[in-house]
Short mmCIF file of C-alpha atoms in Angstrom, two decimals:
data_model
loop_
_atom_site.label_atom_id
_atom_site.label_comp_id
_atom_site.label_asym_id
_atom_site.label_seq_id
_atom_site.Cartn_x
_atom_site.Cartn_y
_atom_site.Cartn_z
CA UNK A 84 69.25 -60.55 -68.20
CA UNK A 85 67.49 -62.30 -71.06
CA UNK A 86 69.81 -63.11 -73.91
CA UNK A 87 67.36 -61.89 -76.55
CA UNK A 88 65.00 -58.93 -76.35
CA UNK A 89 61.87 -60.91 -77.18
CA UNK A 90 58.95 -62.46 -75.27
CA UNK A 91 58.83 -65.20 -74.12
CA UNK A 92 62.51 -65.47 -73.23
CA UNK A 93 64.22 -68.03 -75.46
CA UNK A 94 65.64 -71.06 -73.68
CA UNK A 95 69.17 -72.22 -74.44
CA UNK A 96 70.36 -69.16 -76.39
CA UNK A 97 74.13 -68.93 -76.88
CA UNK A 98 75.30 -65.71 -78.46
CA UNK A 99 78.20 -65.39 -80.91
CA UNK A 100 79.39 -62.16 -79.43
CA UNK A 101 78.86 -59.07 -81.58
CA UNK A 102 78.35 -60.89 -84.88
CA UNK A 103 75.12 -60.07 -86.68
CA UNK A 104 73.28 -61.04 -89.86
CA UNK A 105 71.42 -58.47 -91.93
CA UNK A 106 68.09 -59.84 -93.13
CA UNK A 107 65.56 -58.52 -95.60
CA UNK A 108 62.00 -59.75 -95.94
CA UNK A 109 60.40 -61.63 -97.54
CA UNK A 110 63.01 -64.17 -96.52
CA UNK A 111 63.93 -66.85 -99.09
CA UNK A 112 63.71 -70.36 -97.66
CA UNK A 113 64.18 -74.03 -98.55
CA UNK A 114 62.39 -76.92 -96.86
CA UNK A 115 58.94 -77.90 -95.64
CA UNK A 116 56.90 -74.94 -94.38
CA UNK A 117 53.08 -75.20 -94.61
CA UNK A 118 52.72 -72.09 -92.42
CA UNK A 119 54.79 -69.91 -94.80
CA UNK A 120 51.72 -67.73 -95.63
CA UNK A 121 51.65 -66.58 -92.00
CA UNK A 122 55.18 -65.13 -92.22
CA UNK A 123 57.06 -62.90 -94.68
CA UNK A 124 58.57 -65.93 -96.42
CA UNK A 125 59.12 -66.80 -100.05
CA UNK A 126 59.98 -70.24 -101.44
CA UNK A 127 63.42 -70.35 -103.02
CA UNK A 128 63.55 -71.38 -106.67
CA UNK A 129 67.08 -70.22 -107.58
CA UNK A 130 69.28 -71.66 -104.85
CA UNK A 131 69.61 -68.33 -103.04
CA UNK A 132 67.86 -69.31 -99.81
CA UNK A 133 69.15 -67.70 -96.63
CA UNK A 134 66.90 -69.88 -94.46
CA UNK A 135 67.06 -73.67 -94.37
CA UNK A 136 64.23 -75.52 -92.60
CA UNK A 137 64.89 -79.16 -91.69
CA UNK A 138 63.31 -81.72 -89.41
CA UNK A 139 65.72 -82.70 -86.66
CA UNK A 140 66.20 -85.69 -84.41
CA UNK A 141 66.23 -85.93 -80.62
CA UNK A 142 64.39 -82.67 -80.11
CA UNK A 143 61.54 -82.58 -77.58
CA UNK A 144 57.95 -81.93 -78.76
CA UNK A 145 57.32 -78.28 -79.71
CA UNK A 146 61.06 -77.72 -79.52
CA UNK A 147 63.45 -76.39 -82.13
CA UNK A 148 67.04 -75.42 -82.76
CA UNK A 149 67.80 -72.09 -84.38
CA UNK A 150 71.25 -71.48 -85.83
CA UNK A 151 72.06 -67.96 -87.00
CA UNK A 152 75.42 -67.35 -88.67
CA UNK A 153 76.81 -64.50 -90.72
CA UNK A 154 75.74 -66.14 -93.98
CA UNK A 155 72.75 -68.39 -93.20
CA UNK A 156 69.94 -69.36 -90.85
CA UNK A 157 69.13 -73.01 -90.10
CA UNK A 158 66.05 -74.32 -88.30
CA UNK A 159 65.80 -77.87 -86.99
CA UNK A 160 62.39 -78.75 -85.60
CA UNK A 161 60.86 -81.67 -83.71
CA UNK A 162 57.31 -81.42 -85.01
CA UNK A 163 55.13 -78.97 -86.88
CA UNK A 164 54.56 -76.84 -83.78
CA UNK A 165 58.31 -76.67 -83.19
CA UNK A 166 58.83 -75.39 -86.73
CA UNK A 167 56.14 -72.74 -86.19
CA UNK A 168 57.70 -71.59 -82.91
CA UNK A 169 61.16 -71.40 -84.50
CA UNK A 170 59.76 -69.12 -87.21
CA UNK A 171 57.92 -67.09 -84.58
CA UNK A 172 61.19 -66.53 -82.71
CA UNK A 173 63.10 -65.72 -85.88
CA UNK A 174 60.68 -63.12 -87.19
CA UNK A 175 60.24 -61.56 -83.78
CA UNK A 176 64.04 -61.15 -83.71
CA UNK A 177 63.95 -59.59 -87.17
CA UNK A 178 61.27 -57.14 -86.01
CA UNK A 179 62.87 -56.21 -82.68
CA UNK A 180 66.40 -55.91 -84.07
CA UNK A 181 65.17 -54.07 -87.18
CA UNK A 182 66.56 -56.59 -89.65
CA UNK A 183 70.05 -56.95 -88.18
CA UNK A 184 69.81 -59.98 -85.93
CA UNK A 185 72.43 -61.31 -83.51
CA UNK A 186 74.22 -64.51 -84.46
CA UNK A 187 73.98 -67.44 -82.13
CA UNK A 188 72.36 -70.78 -81.43
CA UNK A 189 69.20 -71.63 -79.50
CA UNK A 190 68.02 -75.06 -78.36
CA UNK A 191 64.56 -73.98 -77.25
CA UNK A 192 61.80 -76.13 -75.74
CA UNK A 193 58.84 -75.01 -73.63
CA UNK A 194 58.76 -75.37 -69.87
CA UNK A 195 55.18 -76.73 -69.97
CA UNK A 196 53.19 -78.62 -72.56
CA UNK A 197 49.97 -76.78 -71.66
CA UNK A 198 50.10 -72.98 -72.02
CA UNK A 199 46.61 -71.57 -72.07
CA UNK A 200 44.31 -68.58 -72.06
CA UNK A 201 40.57 -68.70 -71.30
CA UNK A 202 37.97 -66.27 -72.65
CA UNK A 203 34.49 -66.15 -71.12
CA UNK A 204 31.98 -65.19 -73.83
CA UNK A 205 28.88 -66.18 -71.85
CA UNK A 206 28.73 -63.18 -69.53
CA UNK A 207 29.48 -60.82 -72.41
CA UNK A 208 29.70 -61.90 -76.03
CA UNK A 209 32.70 -61.13 -78.26
CA UNK A 210 32.59 -61.64 -82.01
CA UNK A 211 34.83 -63.80 -84.19
CA UNK A 212 37.03 -60.87 -85.23
CA UNK A 213 37.92 -60.16 -81.59
CA UNK A 214 38.57 -63.84 -80.89
CA UNK A 215 40.94 -64.00 -83.88
CA UNK A 216 42.74 -60.87 -82.69
CA UNK A 217 43.42 -62.56 -79.34
CA UNK A 218 44.50 -65.78 -81.07
CA UNK A 219 47.07 -63.81 -83.08
CA UNK A 220 48.80 -62.56 -79.96
CA UNK A 221 48.51 -65.98 -78.31
CA UNK A 222 50.34 -67.47 -81.29
CA UNK A 223 53.04 -64.78 -81.14
CA UNK A 224 53.52 -65.67 -77.47
CA UNK A 225 53.67 -69.43 -78.19
CA UNK A 226 50.52 -70.20 -76.20
CA UNK A 227 48.89 -73.40 -77.43
CA UNK A 228 45.48 -73.77 -75.71
CA UNK A 229 42.48 -71.48 -76.16
CA UNK A 230 39.88 -72.35 -73.54
CA UNK A 231 36.55 -70.98 -74.79
CA UNK A 232 34.02 -70.61 -71.96
CA UNK A 233 30.83 -70.87 -74.02
CA UNK A 234 28.08 -71.53 -71.49
CA UNK A 235 27.12 -70.09 -68.11
CA UNK A 236 24.15 -68.54 -66.33
CA UNK A 237 24.23 -65.52 -68.63
CA UNK A 238 24.21 -67.23 -72.02
CA UNK A 239 24.73 -70.35 -74.12
CA UNK A 240 26.76 -69.41 -77.21
CA UNK A 241 26.90 -72.50 -79.47
CA UNK A 242 24.40 -72.96 -82.27
CA UNK A 243 22.56 -76.24 -81.66
CA UNK A 244 20.79 -78.35 -84.25
CA UNK A 245 19.50 -80.89 -81.71
CA UNK A 246 18.19 -78.38 -79.18
CA UNK A 247 16.98 -75.26 -81.02
CA UNK A 248 15.59 -73.65 -77.86
CA UNK A 249 19.20 -73.06 -76.84
CA UNK A 250 19.51 -70.77 -79.88
CA UNK A 251 16.19 -69.02 -79.36
CA UNK A 252 16.19 -68.63 -75.56
CA UNK A 253 19.59 -69.40 -74.03
CA UNK A 254 21.61 -66.99 -76.19
CA UNK A 255 19.27 -64.09 -75.42
CA UNK A 256 18.68 -62.07 -72.26
CA UNK A 257 17.11 -58.86 -71.01
CA UNK A 258 19.69 -56.51 -69.55
CA UNK A 259 19.11 -54.51 -66.33
CA UNK A 260 18.31 -51.43 -68.42
CA UNK A 261 15.57 -53.34 -70.24
CA UNK A 262 17.43 -53.76 -73.51
CA UNK A 263 17.69 -57.18 -75.11
CA UNK A 264 21.08 -58.65 -75.97
CA UNK A 265 21.84 -61.68 -78.11
CA UNK A 266 25.03 -63.53 -78.93
CA UNK A 267 25.59 -66.87 -80.64
CA UNK A 268 28.35 -68.42 -82.72
CA UNK A 269 27.04 -70.32 -85.70
CA UNK A 270 28.50 -73.74 -86.30
CA UNK A 271 30.32 -72.32 -89.32
CA UNK A 272 31.84 -69.54 -87.21
CA UNK A 273 33.03 -72.07 -84.64
CA UNK A 274 34.67 -74.14 -87.36
CA UNK A 275 36.27 -70.95 -88.67
CA UNK A 276 37.78 -70.14 -85.26
CA UNK A 277 38.93 -73.73 -84.71
CA UNK A 278 40.62 -73.76 -88.12
CA UNK A 279 42.21 -70.33 -87.60
CA UNK A 280 43.60 -71.46 -84.25
CA UNK A 281 44.84 -74.79 -85.63
CA UNK A 282 46.85 -72.98 -88.31
CA UNK A 283 48.66 -71.31 -85.41
CA UNK A 284 49.05 -74.57 -83.45
CA UNK A 285 46.47 -73.61 -80.86
CA UNK A 286 43.91 -76.17 -79.69
CA UNK A 287 40.46 -74.76 -78.96
CA UNK A 288 38.93 -76.27 -75.81
CA UNK A 289 35.20 -75.67 -75.37
CA UNK A 290 33.65 -75.39 -71.93
CA UNK A 291 30.06 -76.11 -71.00
CA UNK A 292 29.90 -75.51 -67.25
CA UNK A 293 28.01 -78.35 -65.49
CA UNK A 294 25.98 -78.96 -63.33
CA UNK A 295 26.07 -75.45 -61.80
CA UNK A 296 26.08 -72.13 -63.67
CA UNK A 297 23.38 -73.56 -65.94
CA UNK A 298 20.62 -70.93 -65.80
CA UNK A 299 20.86 -70.29 -69.56
CA UNK A 300 20.36 -73.97 -70.39
CA UNK A 301 17.60 -74.29 -67.80
CA UNK A 302 15.80 -71.27 -69.26
CA UNK A 303 15.31 -73.26 -72.46
CA UNK A 304 14.67 -76.60 -70.77
CA UNK A 305 13.40 -75.96 -67.20
CA UNK A 306 12.27 -79.58 -66.91
CA UNK A 307 15.95 -80.45 -66.37
CA UNK A 308 16.01 -78.65 -62.98
CA UNK A 309 14.79 -80.13 -59.69
CA UNK A 310 11.61 -78.04 -59.50
CA UNK A 311 10.94 -77.89 -63.23
CA UNK A 312 9.80 -74.27 -62.88
CA UNK A 313 10.63 -71.40 -65.30
CA UNK A 314 14.19 -70.06 -65.07
CA UNK A 315 15.54 -66.84 -66.60
CA UNK A 316 18.81 -66.27 -68.42
CA UNK A 317 20.68 -64.15 -65.86
CA UNK A 318 21.84 -60.62 -66.62
CA UNK A 319 24.30 -60.21 -63.73
CA UNK A 320 27.16 -62.21 -62.30
CA UNK A 321 26.65 -64.43 -59.30
CA UNK A 322 26.08 -67.99 -58.11
CA UNK A 323 22.52 -69.19 -58.64
CA UNK A 324 20.88 -71.97 -56.67
CA UNK A 325 18.59 -73.54 -59.31
CA UNK A 326 20.92 -75.86 -61.21
CA UNK A 327 20.49 -79.00 -63.30
CA UNK A 328 18.98 -82.03 -61.58
CA UNK A 329 21.19 -85.14 -61.73
CA UNK A 330 18.40 -87.20 -60.16
CA UNK A 331 16.37 -87.10 -63.35
CA UNK A 332 17.36 -89.61 -66.01
CA UNK A 333 16.49 -87.14 -68.77
CA UNK A 334 19.15 -84.71 -67.50
CA UNK A 335 22.03 -87.11 -68.12
CA UNK A 336 20.55 -88.16 -71.46
CA UNK A 337 20.23 -84.51 -72.51
CA UNK A 338 23.80 -83.71 -71.49
CA UNK A 339 25.23 -86.66 -73.38
CA UNK A 340 23.36 -85.64 -76.53
CA UNK A 341 24.49 -82.05 -76.10
CA UNK A 342 28.13 -82.96 -75.54
CA UNK A 343 28.07 -85.31 -78.51
CA UNK A 344 26.86 -82.46 -80.73
CA UNK A 345 29.51 -80.05 -79.42
CA UNK A 346 32.39 -82.53 -79.69
CA UNK A 347 31.77 -82.73 -83.43
CA UNK A 348 32.81 -79.08 -83.71
CA UNK A 349 36.01 -79.36 -81.68
CA UNK A 350 38.52 -81.98 -82.88
CA UNK A 351 41.07 -81.34 -80.10
CA UNK A 352 42.10 -83.57 -77.22
CA UNK A 353 40.36 -81.73 -74.38
CA UNK A 354 36.77 -80.86 -73.43
CA UNK A 355 35.98 -78.75 -70.33
CA UNK A 356 32.90 -79.61 -68.26
CA UNK A 357 33.22 -76.97 -65.55
CA UNK A 358 32.08 -78.31 -62.20
CA UNK A 359 32.67 -75.18 -60.13
CA UNK A 360 30.36 -73.32 -57.78
CA UNK A 361 27.44 -75.75 -57.81
CA UNK A 362 25.24 -74.96 -54.76
CA UNK A 363 23.29 -78.06 -53.76
CA UNK A 364 20.47 -76.71 -51.61
CA UNK A 365 17.92 -77.70 -54.28
CA UNK A 366 19.31 -81.25 -54.40
CA UNK A 367 18.89 -81.66 -50.63
CA UNK A 368 15.11 -81.35 -50.91
CA UNK A 369 14.66 -82.83 -54.38
CA UNK A 370 12.95 -86.27 -54.35
CA UNK A 371 14.67 -87.22 -57.62
CA UNK A 372 18.15 -86.39 -56.29
CA UNK A 373 17.55 -88.07 -52.95
CA UNK A 374 16.24 -91.18 -54.71
CA UNK A 375 19.36 -91.26 -56.91
CA UNK A 376 21.59 -90.93 -53.85
CA UNK A 377 19.87 -93.91 -52.25
CA UNK A 378 19.87 -95.93 -55.48
CA UNK A 379 23.62 -95.50 -55.97
CA UNK A 380 24.51 -95.74 -52.27
CA UNK A 381 26.15 -92.31 -52.33
CA UNK A 382 27.27 -90.32 -49.32
CA UNK A 383 25.27 -87.14 -49.94
CA UNK A 384 25.00 -84.41 -52.53
CA UNK A 385 28.74 -83.91 -53.09
CA UNK A 386 28.99 -87.52 -54.19
CA UNK A 387 26.00 -86.97 -56.46
CA UNK A 388 27.91 -84.28 -58.33
CA UNK A 389 30.87 -86.67 -58.40
CA UNK A 390 28.66 -89.35 -59.95
CA UNK A 391 27.28 -87.24 -62.80
CA UNK A 392 30.74 -85.76 -63.42
CA UNK A 393 32.21 -89.25 -63.71
CA UNK A 394 29.44 -90.26 -66.12
CA UNK A 395 30.30 -87.29 -68.36
CA UNK A 396 34.04 -88.00 -68.12
CA UNK A 397 33.42 -91.58 -69.27
CA UNK A 398 31.14 -90.45 -72.08
CA UNK A 399 33.72 -87.97 -73.35
CA UNK A 400 36.41 -90.62 -73.19
CA UNK A 401 34.28 -92.77 -75.51
CA UNK A 402 34.31 -89.80 -77.89
CA UNK A 403 38.10 -89.63 -77.74
CA UNK A 404 38.21 -86.65 -75.38
CA UNK A 405 39.99 -85.99 -72.10
CA UNK A 406 37.75 -84.08 -69.70
CA UNK A 407 38.92 -81.05 -67.76
CA UNK A 408 37.02 -79.69 -64.77
CA UNK A 409 37.54 -77.00 -62.16
CA UNK A 410 39.07 -78.36 -58.96
CA UNK A 411 35.71 -78.50 -57.12
CA UNK A 412 34.97 -81.66 -59.10
CA UNK A 413 37.56 -83.40 -56.89
CA UNK A 414 35.65 -82.82 -53.66
CA UNK A 415 34.05 -86.23 -54.11
CA UNK A 416 37.40 -87.87 -54.89
CA UNK A 417 39.96 -88.20 -57.69
CA UNK A 418 38.66 -88.29 -61.25
CA UNK A 419 40.49 -90.97 -63.18
CA UNK A 420 41.26 -90.01 -66.76
CA UNK A 421 40.35 -86.34 -66.22
CA UNK A 422 42.40 -83.20 -65.55
CA UNK A 423 41.62 -80.78 -62.71
CA UNK A 424 42.04 -77.06 -63.31
CA UNK A 425 43.00 -75.57 -59.97
CA UNK A 426 41.83 -72.03 -59.23
CA UNK A 427 40.95 -71.81 -55.52
CA UNK A 428 39.52 -73.46 -52.43
CA UNK A 429 36.93 -71.77 -50.25
CA UNK A 430 38.08 -73.15 -46.90
CA UNK A 431 41.38 -71.82 -45.48
CA UNK A 432 44.07 -74.20 -44.29
CA UNK A 433 45.39 -77.41 -45.80
CA UNK A 434 44.22 -78.28 -49.28
CA UNK A 435 41.27 -80.63 -49.64
CA UNK A 436 43.09 -82.22 -52.57
CA UNK A 437 46.06 -83.69 -50.69
CA UNK A 438 44.84 -87.26 -51.14
CA UNK A 439 44.13 -86.75 -54.84
CA UNK A 440 47.59 -85.23 -55.32
CA UNK A 441 49.14 -88.26 -53.62
CA UNK A 442 47.09 -90.47 -55.97
CA UNK A 443 48.61 -88.77 -59.01
CA UNK A 444 45.73 -86.51 -60.10
CA UNK A 445 46.80 -84.31 -63.03
CA UNK A 446 46.41 -80.53 -62.81
CA UNK A 447 46.43 -77.35 -64.86
CA UNK A 448 47.26 -74.39 -62.63
CA UNK A 449 45.10 -71.26 -62.78
CA UNK A 450 45.58 -70.02 -59.22
CA UNK A 451 43.19 -67.11 -58.67
CA UNK A 452 45.79 -64.84 -57.08
CA UNK A 453 48.29 -65.18 -59.91
CA UNK A 454 46.10 -65.89 -62.91
CA UNK A 455 42.75 -64.10 -63.04
CA UNK A 456 42.64 -61.30 -65.60
CA UNK A 457 39.30 -59.80 -64.56
CA UNK A 458 40.72 -58.42 -61.31
CA UNK A 459 42.41 -54.99 -61.30
CA UNK A 460 46.18 -55.07 -61.78
CA UNK A 461 46.45 -53.81 -58.20
CA UNK A 462 44.99 -57.13 -57.02
CA UNK A 463 46.44 -59.60 -59.55
CA UNK A 464 49.66 -57.85 -60.41
CA UNK A 465 52.10 -58.63 -63.18
CA UNK A 466 54.64 -59.61 -60.53
CA UNK A 467 52.21 -62.09 -58.98
CA UNK A 468 51.48 -63.61 -62.38
CA UNK A 469 55.18 -63.76 -63.23
CA UNK A 470 56.39 -65.16 -59.89
CA UNK A 471 53.64 -67.25 -58.30
CA UNK A 472 54.59 -70.82 -57.50
CA UNK A 473 52.47 -73.11 -59.67
CA UNK A 474 54.32 -76.25 -58.57
CA UNK A 475 52.41 -76.64 -55.29
CA UNK A 476 48.90 -76.43 -53.92
CA UNK A 477 48.88 -74.97 -50.41
CA UNK A 478 52.30 -76.40 -49.70
CA UNK A 479 51.68 -79.83 -51.25
CA UNK A 480 54.07 -80.36 -54.17
CA UNK A 481 52.94 -81.58 -57.56
CA UNK A 482 55.17 -83.97 -59.48
CA UNK A 483 56.35 -83.06 -62.99
CA UNK A 484 53.99 -85.69 -64.41
CA UNK A 485 51.02 -84.18 -62.57
CA UNK A 486 51.57 -80.56 -63.58
CA UNK A 487 50.54 -80.21 -67.22
CA UNK A 488 50.95 -76.46 -67.32
CA UNK A 489 49.27 -73.11 -66.73
CA UNK A 490 46.32 -71.06 -67.91
CA UNK A 491 45.03 -67.56 -67.23
CA UNK A 492 41.25 -66.94 -67.44
CA UNK A 493 39.32 -63.74 -68.01
CA UNK A 494 35.74 -63.73 -66.70
CA UNK A 495 33.62 -61.06 -68.33
CA UNK A 496 30.77 -60.28 -65.90
CA UNK A 497 32.15 -56.73 -65.69
CA UNK A 498 33.85 -56.52 -69.10
CA UNK A 499 31.36 -55.52 -71.77
CA UNK A 500 33.51 -54.23 -74.63
CA UNK A 501 36.64 -55.19 -76.55
CA UNK A 502 38.64 -52.17 -75.40
CA UNK A 503 38.32 -53.05 -71.72
CA UNK A 504 38.80 -56.75 -72.46
CA UNK A 505 42.11 -56.12 -74.19
CA UNK A 506 43.28 -53.74 -71.48
CA UNK A 507 42.68 -56.47 -68.89
CA UNK A 508 44.48 -59.24 -70.79
CA UNK A 509 47.43 -57.33 -72.29
CA UNK A 510 50.16 -57.44 -70.90
CA UNK A 511 48.96 -60.40 -68.84
CA UNK A 512 49.01 -62.85 -71.77
CA UNK A 513 52.65 -61.96 -72.36
CA UNK A 514 53.44 -62.39 -68.66
CA UNK A 515 51.87 -65.85 -68.54
CA UNK A 516 53.61 -66.80 -71.80
CA UNK A 517 57.05 -66.20 -70.33
CA UNK A 518 56.16 -67.96 -67.08
CA UNK A 519 54.93 -71.06 -68.93
CA UNK A 520 57.62 -71.19 -71.64
CA UNK A 521 60.88 -69.88 -70.19
CA UNK A 522 63.05 -71.87 -67.78
CA UNK A 523 64.94 -68.85 -66.42
CA UNK A 524 63.07 -65.61 -65.83
CA UNK A 525 63.97 -62.07 -64.82
CA UNK A 526 60.99 -59.86 -63.99
CA UNK A 527 62.79 -56.52 -64.31
CA UNK A 528 64.15 -57.51 -67.70
CA UNK A 529 60.72 -58.74 -68.77
CA UNK A 530 59.21 -55.34 -67.96
CA UNK A 531 61.74 -53.64 -70.22
CA UNK A 532 61.02 -56.03 -73.08
CA UNK A 533 57.28 -55.64 -72.50
CA UNK A 534 57.51 -51.87 -72.87
CA UNK A 535 58.82 -52.37 -76.41
CA UNK A 536 56.06 -54.84 -77.21
CA UNK A 537 53.48 -52.55 -75.67
CA UNK A 538 54.30 -49.89 -78.29
CA UNK A 539 54.19 -52.48 -81.06
CA UNK A 540 50.78 -53.84 -79.99
CA UNK A 541 49.33 -50.35 -79.70
CA UNK A 542 50.51 -49.62 -83.25
CA UNK A 543 48.67 -52.77 -84.37
CA UNK A 544 45.44 -51.54 -82.80
CA UNK A 545 45.48 -53.45 -79.49
CA UNK A 546 44.33 -51.74 -76.30
CA UNK A 547 47.17 -52.43 -73.86
CA UNK A 548 47.46 -51.35 -70.24
CA UNK A 549 50.84 -49.60 -70.04
CA UNK A 550 53.45 -51.54 -68.12
CA UNK A 551 53.97 -48.61 -65.73
CA UNK A 552 50.28 -48.78 -64.76
CA UNK A 553 50.15 -52.57 -64.58
CA UNK A 554 53.28 -52.98 -62.42
CA UNK A 555 51.97 -52.73 -58.84
CA UNK A 556 54.35 -53.35 -55.89
CA UNK A 557 56.33 -51.79 -53.07
CA UNK A 558 55.17 -49.24 -50.53
CA UNK A 559 53.83 -47.00 -53.30
CA UNK A 560 51.69 -49.95 -54.42
CA UNK A 561 49.79 -50.22 -51.10
CA UNK A 562 47.32 -47.37 -51.71
CA UNK A 563 46.89 -48.60 -55.27
CA UNK A 564 46.01 -52.04 -53.91
CA UNK A 565 43.23 -50.61 -51.75
CA UNK A 566 41.99 -48.54 -54.67
CA UNK A 567 41.91 -51.71 -56.76
CA UNK A 568 39.88 -53.51 -54.10
CA UNK A 569 37.40 -50.62 -54.03
CA UNK A 570 37.15 -50.62 -57.83
CA UNK A 571 36.51 -54.33 -57.94
CA UNK A 572 33.90 -54.19 -55.16
CA UNK A 573 32.13 -51.38 -57.02
CA UNK A 574 32.23 -53.31 -60.29
CA UNK A 575 30.61 -56.32 -58.61
CA UNK A 576 27.42 -54.29 -58.14
CA UNK A 577 24.41 -56.57 -58.33
CA UNK A 578 26.60 -59.62 -58.84
CA UNK A 579 27.60 -59.63 -55.19
CA UNK A 580 23.93 -59.78 -54.23
CA UNK A 581 23.26 -62.74 -56.51
CA UNK A 582 25.01 -65.27 -54.33
CA UNK A 583 22.20 -67.74 -53.68
CA UNK A 584 24.24 -69.70 -51.12
CA UNK A 585 23.25 -71.87 -48.21
CA UNK A 586 24.23 -70.71 -44.71
CA UNK A 587 27.18 -73.12 -44.42
CA UNK A 588 28.74 -71.86 -47.64
CA UNK A 589 28.16 -68.24 -46.67
CA UNK A 590 29.95 -68.79 -43.33
CA UNK A 591 32.86 -70.42 -45.16
CA UNK A 592 33.16 -67.32 -47.33
CA UNK A 593 33.26 -65.08 -44.27
CA UNK A 594 35.92 -67.25 -42.62
CA UNK A 595 37.98 -67.14 -45.81
CA UNK A 596 38.13 -63.33 -45.92
CA UNK A 597 41.61 -62.89 -44.47
CA UNK A 598 42.96 -65.87 -46.41
CA UNK A 599 41.49 -64.36 -49.57
CA UNK A 600 43.16 -61.01 -48.90
CA UNK A 601 46.54 -62.61 -48.16
CA UNK A 602 46.33 -64.53 -51.41
CA UNK A 603 46.24 -61.32 -53.42
CA UNK A 604 49.26 -60.00 -51.51
CA UNK A 605 51.68 -62.88 -51.17
CA UNK A 606 53.42 -62.66 -54.56
CA UNK A 607 53.28 -58.87 -54.91
CA UNK A 608 54.32 -57.50 -51.49
CA UNK A 609 57.01 -58.29 -48.94
CA UNK A 610 55.96 -59.75 -45.54
CA UNK A 611 56.46 -56.30 -43.98
CA UNK A 612 54.27 -54.64 -46.60
CA UNK A 613 51.66 -57.40 -46.21
CA UNK A 614 51.55 -56.73 -42.47
CA UNK A 615 50.83 -53.05 -43.04
CA UNK A 616 48.07 -53.87 -45.51
CA UNK A 617 46.44 -56.47 -43.26
CA UNK A 618 46.55 -54.05 -40.32
CA UNK A 619 44.92 -51.33 -42.41
CA UNK A 620 42.35 -53.80 -43.71
CA UNK A 621 41.35 -55.18 -40.30
CA UNK A 622 38.00 -53.43 -40.38
CA UNK A 623 37.07 -55.15 -43.64
CA UNK A 624 36.53 -58.54 -41.98
#
């Protein structure tokens, strides 16, 4: 059982039996505390402080020590983030224990340095108020990376001074019902979000997905595609074949100018350049791309994506940024100085990344089957998210140095409003938080603690899927799994038709069907239960 009834479970907690300390807020404190306005704290001026805040030595980054006795509370912190997390733990204890907190000592440090959540605002746009609401719960859960997916086929969401057509064309689309929708963050709004997150020790990581998923950019600047013909901003999910043309010199020049403009808004360490799902049929018949392949002595179109990706990685490094890309960027080889975000591989069998893993490639784990928030809970269950093994990729182990941490994404093709968005990500954010922070975990105990937090979040105005609905497993979970699959297939609608794939890729998808199904089962159901499901699902392949 967890020693404290809070999420994420506190590492290194040693209780002092039944001793407690009664606390009233605002809490008087002494010491350095720039984030005091975020908590019910009051600076002591009369020597009556109950809380002492002091910088400590030999504490790991983001770590802290919390000492609670019958007459005082002492915080030792490693860095500013550690101080913030200590206060987060303390005031969560005060809330949960209704002001009478257990005495004890915690030496708490996170399991992973990178603990992230990704919000896709390209497919459907969410305003600053909703983003801040999510950031608040991220901070409470000690998550420290907000990955903001700002550009895809369905919209480009960053105000641009250099390329105004992105504002006029790329942020606007005609919906299937004929209505026009528009969504764009002004530069001032982006700075506001970045500042708000920074106050809570969360780094905002922008993503501009390249070179695929670029219909919105191409709609404004079609000359950057292979054919140079008009392209529409898409109004449905899918994978679209007309992508940016790396064979044209102006494409790379445009992207460097665009990235330079965006980096000015995001002072953090990381910048995400996508790299996933880039169909290359257009490149195979493009004279510009084929000329570039010959000029550089490349081994085909996959290497061409590798070349332009490497150029962008180098450019970002000059700007002081570390590039992140989805794991498809590794298909042309390891990417020195960049981080791969692993989500899936299309082909079943041994991972295509074995060589890169052996070469020390760094990873963030966002395994589809245990991370994706846009799937029904019956497909990506809380148990799968809590228990999946992020330390290996298809049986190939990652070293501690290679595994930076974990992130859960929510893709919003089929999520159009804040109520559904929140229901899909809560309680998943809390589940990921405990997986990425806590060394020792107990799923049954987590569910009990989450039920308490569920009530609290609902009182604060969050739309939370009840734990009893989100917890899918066992024999009774089998029919719910099939219902979830049906729901997801129905929600795909036109998106499933918009897969502009070449024949080879389409065959790979068909071959991957059973592997795909097993992936959604492996961390939720026992082998016996999986067998029953696969037998019942035989007709689906």
